[in-house]
Amino acid sequence: MLKAIAAATAALVVASGAITSDAIAADKPDKVKVGITTFLSGPASVFGVPGRAAAEILAKDLNDRGGIGGVPVELFFTDEGAGGETLASEFRRLVQDEKVDVMMAAISSGNCLNLAPLAEDLEVINILWDCGTQRIFEEEDYKYNFRTQGNATPEMMAALLYLLQTKPDFSTIAVVNQDYAWGRDSWNLFSSALKALKPDVKVVAELFPRFGAPDYSAEISRLQALRPDVILSTSWGGDLETFVRQASQRGLTQSSTFVLPLAESSLQRLGGALPDGAIVGGRGDHYFLHPETKDTDKFKAFVAEFQDATGDYPIYPAFHMAQAFAALEGAYAKAIEANGGEWPDEDQVIEAMNGLSFTGLGREVTLREDHQGLEDQLIGTARTVGEYDFPIIDNMRIYAAEDIMPPVGTESVEWIGGLDQSFLDTKFDAYTYGD
Amino acid sequence: MMRILFPAILAALAVYPFVGTSYVPLLTIVFAKALPVLGIILLLQAGQVSFGHALFFAVGAYTMGFVLRDVGAVDLVLLLPLATLAAGVAGLAVGVFVVRYRYIFFAMLNLAFSMVLYSLLEKFFHITGGTDGLRVARPTVLGLAMDRAEFELVLYGVSLALLAAALAAVHRLLDSPIGHTLKAIKTNETRVEYLGVSPRRTLLAFYVISAMLAGLGGALVAVFQGLATPDYAYWTRSGEMVFVAILGGAGNVLGALVGSFAFEFIRSFAAAYVGDYWQMTLGVVLLVIILFQPDGLIGLVQRLGRRPGRGRAGAAGERGRSERNAMERV
Amino acid sequence: MNTQLLLLVLFDGIAYGALVFLVAVGLTLVFGVMRILNVAHGSFYALGAYAAVSLAAWLATRGMPGWLALPVYLVTAVVIGVVVGGLMERFLLRRIYDNEQALQLLVTFAIFMILENLQRVIWGVQPYFYSGPLQALGNVSVGGVTYTAYQTLFLPAIALCVLLGLRFFLRHTLAGSVIVAVTEDREAAMAVGINARRAFLVTFVIGATLAALGGALASPTTSVLPGIGPDMIVLSFAVAATAGLGQIEGAALAALLIGLGRSFAVFYAPEFEVVMPYLIMVLVLLVRPEGLFGRTAARKI
């Protein structure tokens, strides 16, 4: 269906292009300018800086291959850590003064919620390259915004399914999430699905320390007094690391099962502080030991380049960046082809984005008609092995995106309300470490 | 001085959008942020410095956000007075308490109130949008729905007009008897009391006015950015407002405009040319101003402008005043 | 309400209050003597934390055992206090003692901006984490809940030492008496031949050292990252104002009050955790404008 729509649109564009090809062929520019918002300061920068490193590598590779249709890309970075107002001004400046062709924003869900309407207003293509809130395309229809990756719903469903399928015997749960759109939205999804699938579980504490909090002592004391069977945290970056380190120092990680759906990005930095047995994932099927793609040349080359540049293995923001670039390249290629080889204008690139399929460094991703990417989810259990000085992910499961997210036009909360026990039979592909 | 400079600057600024447009957004912010600074200057006449006026700035901004979210499409013409009024009510509520205090206690109590609001805005996610802030939809103007470019131009004009009106009004107010009472609170409060005037009530009246100015500024910035965030209420924002007041010069209402202009331009140029050192640049500028030019940039302009026409009565009067100020400082 | 929870609230509150006191006491001492509210005080805290964490982590890679970081912290704090604090007093504050308070406040605000920037340039924006001493001191168990001995025993003990040490210094040493004399009546003290300038310098260095020490001692318990300075300064303001500016013993009590208020909030009303210190401050100041222990100053006519 999607492919049919895409083909039809492409055909339409080709047809219209053939008629008026002179009129709409834009001049080929010297550069394709891409503005990227990422965290370069604050605790979230442990997440944002690798994203920038990946973007630089990807842009260099792309330009070495001749760029987009012979045009090199140029990157402009701006810091999400500077605060909402400054970020909005910077976004505006990049579009209006630097005249960027495409924006890639943002990491923080809160920033995405604020910048998506701004992109629409400024009429600039915006690739939501990393943020998770599912609300973006469920609450609004956008023309200029696209998300080249999954969102909170499939991610939370994958984590919950994995928990219920592998460790179903628990009766109490507590949550410690960052206090902003992502932390609140992800808990809302997780808890309503839990209520539908395992209603007897008791939620004993809902803690929302502020984004960037440097100390969780009091929260940890309270959790120790409550002794929940499961502790969920969808935190990421420096916040997750501080929380897990402090919890580990005080033995909390020994007494409860930790479910950390975004901890793939912190494994290398946490090392021994993260206990074996914790459930960890990254939004999407992202892992430097991806069981299906890790041996491809493209994958190995990227990991090697990333290690050269940063000294670390790539984490999921780097993989998300790879998907954003794959989508950008794919969309321009498709638009150029549709335009009879001529340089496309913005509307033609937008046309090409609709229904686009592209492959970053994981499985193929397709953009649905609501501009949301369909991305499969990988999740597993942390385990220490001899080869690395940090835990790896074992007992991996990859869930197909279509099975764990609502169809176009249905809101997640509504869809989750309709889930029943048969959801627990959702299929997956299983892999163990070393596969 | 005021009579020549003021209309000249205004005329130049009013004509600007027809000549060039690249600084229109930056100048809009300059005008909007000059309003709370004007409020700070007002209180400085009484010798009181508020380290918490970001509170009223945030009240103005969030009022815009709340009304547009919960009430629906309300016109800008109605929204701005509403936000100003809300800030005025907040100013009255806080002012009743803080006008009992002077100097450092006044500054700190203001700070405390603003931090309470900051924490509440940040914490009550379901009402305020938490740290992400609140989106401020673009309102209609006189019933007209506008696209971004038109709206920005309108906002430039509106901000400039409001600032001009505020500057003129405050200038007049300070020259009125009640304005002189305010200044007397700084030099000798007890004497004011002996004259049968309540210093607290006088200060409260001016406090409410300054809160309204801050609220109006916050409303304009929020509607321009399309966003209200808790950062608006953080104490460093309040510090910046006081900074800008001293930078421009607290002895003259035009200091608000000059200071705001200098601050935003130093900030954007420093960010472009010295990169990571922009904050340090601002800090050094502030130190230099305080140590070597305590009556601010406007004082510098006045002194330069006075040289050729030394004998004129108006200039001499102003000079006398600034000398008296200098003596009070020693 | 059960006793176990009450006990937990108490322990968390004391641990947090101890840390806040270490920083706030320096601020209140400086204000008490010099009548300057130092906005840059939080920057000393941040500098102390950054210098301590990077130095200790570097030494640890060279084989230094975790507990040895503690003397390193002390040395770091003193160096920062003497160098940064000393320079700031000698070359900047000394020029503005006669200016009005608003300008004095702004001078320290300018220094705050400069130091914040400096800190970002030196240490960047990534978080730092080194908890050697915290691990070295081990854990203690209270009612089934594990605490680190560092936070529940060591930090409060240090805070107590600082409190008693300052009391002794101000009341029983000559240098301390000089500072007290300057505080009580600057002109009279100078008239009898006391060097007020030197008293100011010493006071300011002590204040800055205490802030840096607070930062250094906090570093094993948290992530060190941009923004800790501005956050800590408002907390210290809250403690100092709640106690009454210049009240050292009062600051200890106010810090405890604010620490307990915060941990109470985490257990019973998590939404109010952040607002607690300011709420306490506002409430106290509304009832007692000079703070819990402040004295009413005579108004000049």
mmCIF file of N, CA and C in Angstrom, chain A residues 165-210:
data_model
loop_
_atom_site.group_PDB
_atom_site.id
_atom_site.type_symbol
_atom_site.label_atom_id
_atom_site.label_comp_id
_atom_site.label_asym_id
_atom_site.label_seq_id
_atom_site.Cartn_x
_atom_site.Cartn_y
_atom_site.Cartn_z
ATOM 1 N N GLN A 165 7.533 -11.110 28.992
ATOM 2 C CA GLN A 165 7.837 -12.409 28.394
ATOM 3 C C GLN A 165 8.975 -13.124 29.115
ATOM 4 N N THR A 166 9.960 -12.339 29.651
ATOM 5 C CA THR A 166 11.124 -13.005 30.234
ATOM 6 C C THR A 166 11.098 -13.021 31.757
ATOM 7 N N LYS A 167 10.535 -12.025 32.403
ATOM 8 C CA LYS A 167 10.508 -11.992 33.874
ATOM 9 C C LYS A 167 9.131 -11.608 34.361
ATOM 10 N N PRO A 168 8.143 -12.444 34.142
ATOM 11 C CA PRO A 168 6.753 -12.038 34.413
ATOM 12 C C PRO A 168 6.389 -12.009 35.900
ATOM 13 N N ASP A 169 7.244 -12.576 36.768
ATOM 14 C CA ASP A 169 6.847 -12.673 38.173
ATOM 15 C C ASP A 169 7.249 -11.445 38.976
ATOM 16 N N PHE A 170 6.471 -10.408 38.888
ATOM 17 C CA PHE A 170 6.734 -9.245 39.741
ATOM 18 C C PHE A 170 5.393 -8.639 40.139
ATOM 19 N N SER A 171 5.358 -8.009 41.292
ATOM 20 C CA SER A 171 4.068 -7.472 41.724
ATOM 21 C C SER A 171 4.129 -5.981 42.049
ATOM 22 N N THR A 172 5.354 -5.434 42.188
ATOM 23 C CA THR A 172 5.430 -3.989 42.441
ATOM 24 C C THR A 172 6.428 -3.349 41.475
ATOM 25 N N ILE A 173 6.179 -2.107 41.127
ATOM 26 C CA ILE A 173 7.065 -1.378 40.207
ATOM 27 C C ILE A 173 7.159 0.071 40.663
ATOM 28 N N ALA A 174 8.327 0.674 40.468
ATOM 29 C CA ALA A 174 8.500 2.100 40.726
ATOM 30 C C ALA A 174 9.137 2.714 39.484
ATOM 31 N N VAL A 175 8.908 3.996 39.267
ATOM 32 C CA VAL A 175 9.486 4.664 38.102
ATOM 33 C C VAL A 175 10.291 5.881 38.537
ATOM 34 N N VAL A 176 11.444 6.062 37.908
ATOM 35 C CA VAL A 176 12.258 7.268 38.130
ATOM 36 C C VAL A 176 12.578 7.836 36.749
ATOM 37 N N ASN A 177 11.803 8.817 36.324
ATOM 38 C CA ASN A 177 12.006 9.384 34.985
ATOM 39 C C ASN A 177 12.370 10.854 35.061
ATOM 40 N N GLN A 178 13.019 11.332 33.994
ATOM 41 C CA GLN A 178 13.328 12.763 33.941
ATOM 42 C C GLN A 178 12.042 13.562 33.811
ATOM 43 N N ASP A 179 12.027 14.725 34.472
ATOM 44 C CA ASP A 179 10.816 15.523 34.503
ATOM 45 C C ASP A 179 10.708 16.429 33.283
ATOM 46 N N TYR A 180 10.355 15.853 32.169
ATOM 47 C CA TYR A 180 10.034 16.659 30.978
ATOM 48 C C TYR A 180 9.230 15.775 30.041
ATOM 49 N N ALA A 181 8.903 16.283 28.891
ATOM 50 C CA ALA A 181 7.958 15.612 27.999
ATOM 51 C C ALA A 181 8.254 14.116 27.849
ATOM 52 N N TRP A 182 9.533 13.783 27.576
ATOM 53 C CA TRP A 182 9.870 12.386 27.338
ATOM 54 C C TRP A 182 9.583 11.513 28.549
ATOM 55 N N GLY A 183 10.080 11.916 29.717
ATOM 56 C CA GLY A 183 9.909 11.112 30.918
ATOM 57 C C GLY A 183 8.432 10.908 31.248
ATOM 58 N N ARG A 184 7.643 11.961 31.097
ATOM 59 C CA ARG A 184 6.221 11.889 31.419
ATOM 60 C C ARG A 184 5.472 11.048 30.381
ATOM 61 N N ASP A 185 5.723 11.313 29.095
ATOM 62 C CA ASP A 185 5.004 10.605 28.030
ATOM 63 C C ASP A 185 5.328 9.113 28.051
ATOM 64 N N SER A 186 6.627 8.781 28.223
ATOM 65 C CA SER A 186 7.003 7.370 28.153
ATOM 66 C C SER A 186 6.383 6.601 29.327
ATOM 67 N N TRP A 187 6.338 7.234 30.506
ATOM 68 C CA TRP A 187 5.717 6.562 31.646
ATOM 69 C C TRP A 187 4.216 6.390 31.428
ATOM 70 N N ASN A 188 3.594 7.375 30.849
ATOM 71 C CA ASN A 188 2.176 7.302 30.552
ATOM 72 C C ASN A 188 1.866 6.092 29.666
ATOM 73 N N LEU A 189 2.697 5.891 28.622
ATOM 74 C CA LEU A 189 2.495 4.761 27.720
ATOM 75 C C LEU A 189 2.747 3.436 28.436
ATOM 76 N N PHE A 190 3.873 3.373 29.140
ATOM 77 C CA PHE A 190 4.262 2.132 29.793
ATOM 78 C C PHE A 190 3.227 1.735 30.840
ATOM 79 N N SER A 191 2.817 2.700 31.666
ATOM 80 C CA SER A 191 1.918 2.357 32.768
ATOM 81 C C SER A 191 0.539 1.992 32.250
ATOM 82 N N SER A 192 0.055 2.660 31.195
ATOM 83 C CA SER A 192 -1.281 2.273 30.726
ATOM 84 C C SER A 192 -1.253 0.906 30.074
ATOM 85 N N ALA A 193 -0.159 0.558 29.384
ATOM 86 C CA ALA A 193 -0.067 -0.777 28.802
ATOM 87 C C ALA A 193 0.048 -1.830 29.902
ATOM 88 N N LEU A 194 0.798 -1.497 30.946
ATOM 89 C CA LEU A 194 0.950 -2.428 32.066
ATOM 90 C C LEU A 194 -0.413 -2.684 32.719
ATOM 91 N N LYS A 195 -1.186 -1.639 32.839
ATOM 92 C CA LYS A 195 -2.511 -1.759 33.453
ATOM 93 C C LYS A 195 -3.406 -2.676 32.615
ATOM 94 N N ALA A 196 -3.276 -2.575 31.303
ATOM 95 C CA ALA A 196 -4.101 -3.391 30.429
ATOM 96 C C ALA A 196 -3.655 -4.855 30.440
ATOM 97 N N LEU A 197 -2.327 -5.077 30.541
ATOM 98 C CA LEU A 197 -1.813 -6.433 30.369
ATOM 99 C C LEU A 197 -1.598 -7.172 31.679
ATOM 100 N N LYS A 198 -1.292 -6.456 32.752
ATOM 101 C CA LYS A 198 -1.023 -7.094 34.047
ATOM 102 C C LYS A 198 -1.558 -6.177 35.142
ATOM 103 N N PRO A 199 -2.897 -6.164 35.268
ATOM 104 C CA PRO A 199 -3.535 -5.141 36.115
ATOM 105 C C PRO A 199 -3.237 -5.278 37.614
ATOM 106 N N ASP A 200 -2.749 -6.445 38.048
ATOM 107 C CA ASP A 200 -2.531 -6.621 39.486
ATOM 108 C C ASP A 200 -1.234 -5.998 39.993
ATOM 109 N N VAL A 201 -0.390 -5.486 39.077
ATOM 110 C CA VAL A 201 0.877 -4.883 39.510
ATOM 111 C C VAL A 201 0.612 -3.553 40.197
ATOM 112 N N LYS A 202 1.300 -3.335 41.327
ATOM 113 C CA LYS A 202 1.099 -2.092 42.066
ATOM 114 C C LYS A 202 2.236 -1.108 41.777
ATOM 115 N N VAL A 203 1.871 0.120 41.443
ATOM 116 C CA VAL A 203 2.880 1.162 41.247
ATOM 117 C C VAL A 203 3.146 1.802 42.601
ATOM 118 N N VAL A 204 4.372 1.604 43.141
ATOM 119 C CA VAL A 204 4.613 2.072 44.510
ATOM 120 C C VAL A 204 5.224 3.464 44.577
ATOM 121 N N ALA A 205 5.861 3.937 43.509
ATOM 122 C CA ALA A 205 6.401 5.308 43.533
ATOM 123 C C ALA A 205 6.551 5.831 42.121
ATOM 124 N N GLU A 206 6.172 7.082 41.926
ATOM 125 C CA GLU A 206 6.387 7.745 40.645
ATOM 126 C C GLU A 206 7.249 8.976 40.913
ATOM 127 N N LEU A 207 8.530 8.861 40.618
ATOM 128 C CA LEU A 207 9.448 9.962 40.916
ATOM 129 C C LEU A 207 9.911 10.610 39.612
ATOM 130 N N PHE A 208 9.830 11.930 39.596
ATOM 131 C CA PHE A 208 10.276 12.669 38.418
ATOM 132 C C PHE A 208 11.292 13.736 38.806
ATOM 133 N N PRO A 209 12.531 13.328 39.112
ATOM 134 C CA PRO A 209 13.552 14.344 39.397
ATOM 135 C C PRO A 209 13.796 15.189 38.150
ATOM 136 N N ARG A 210 14.235 16.414 38.358
ATOM 137 C CA ARG A 210 14.327 17.322 37.216
ATOM 138 C C ARG A 210 15.403 16.880 36.228
#
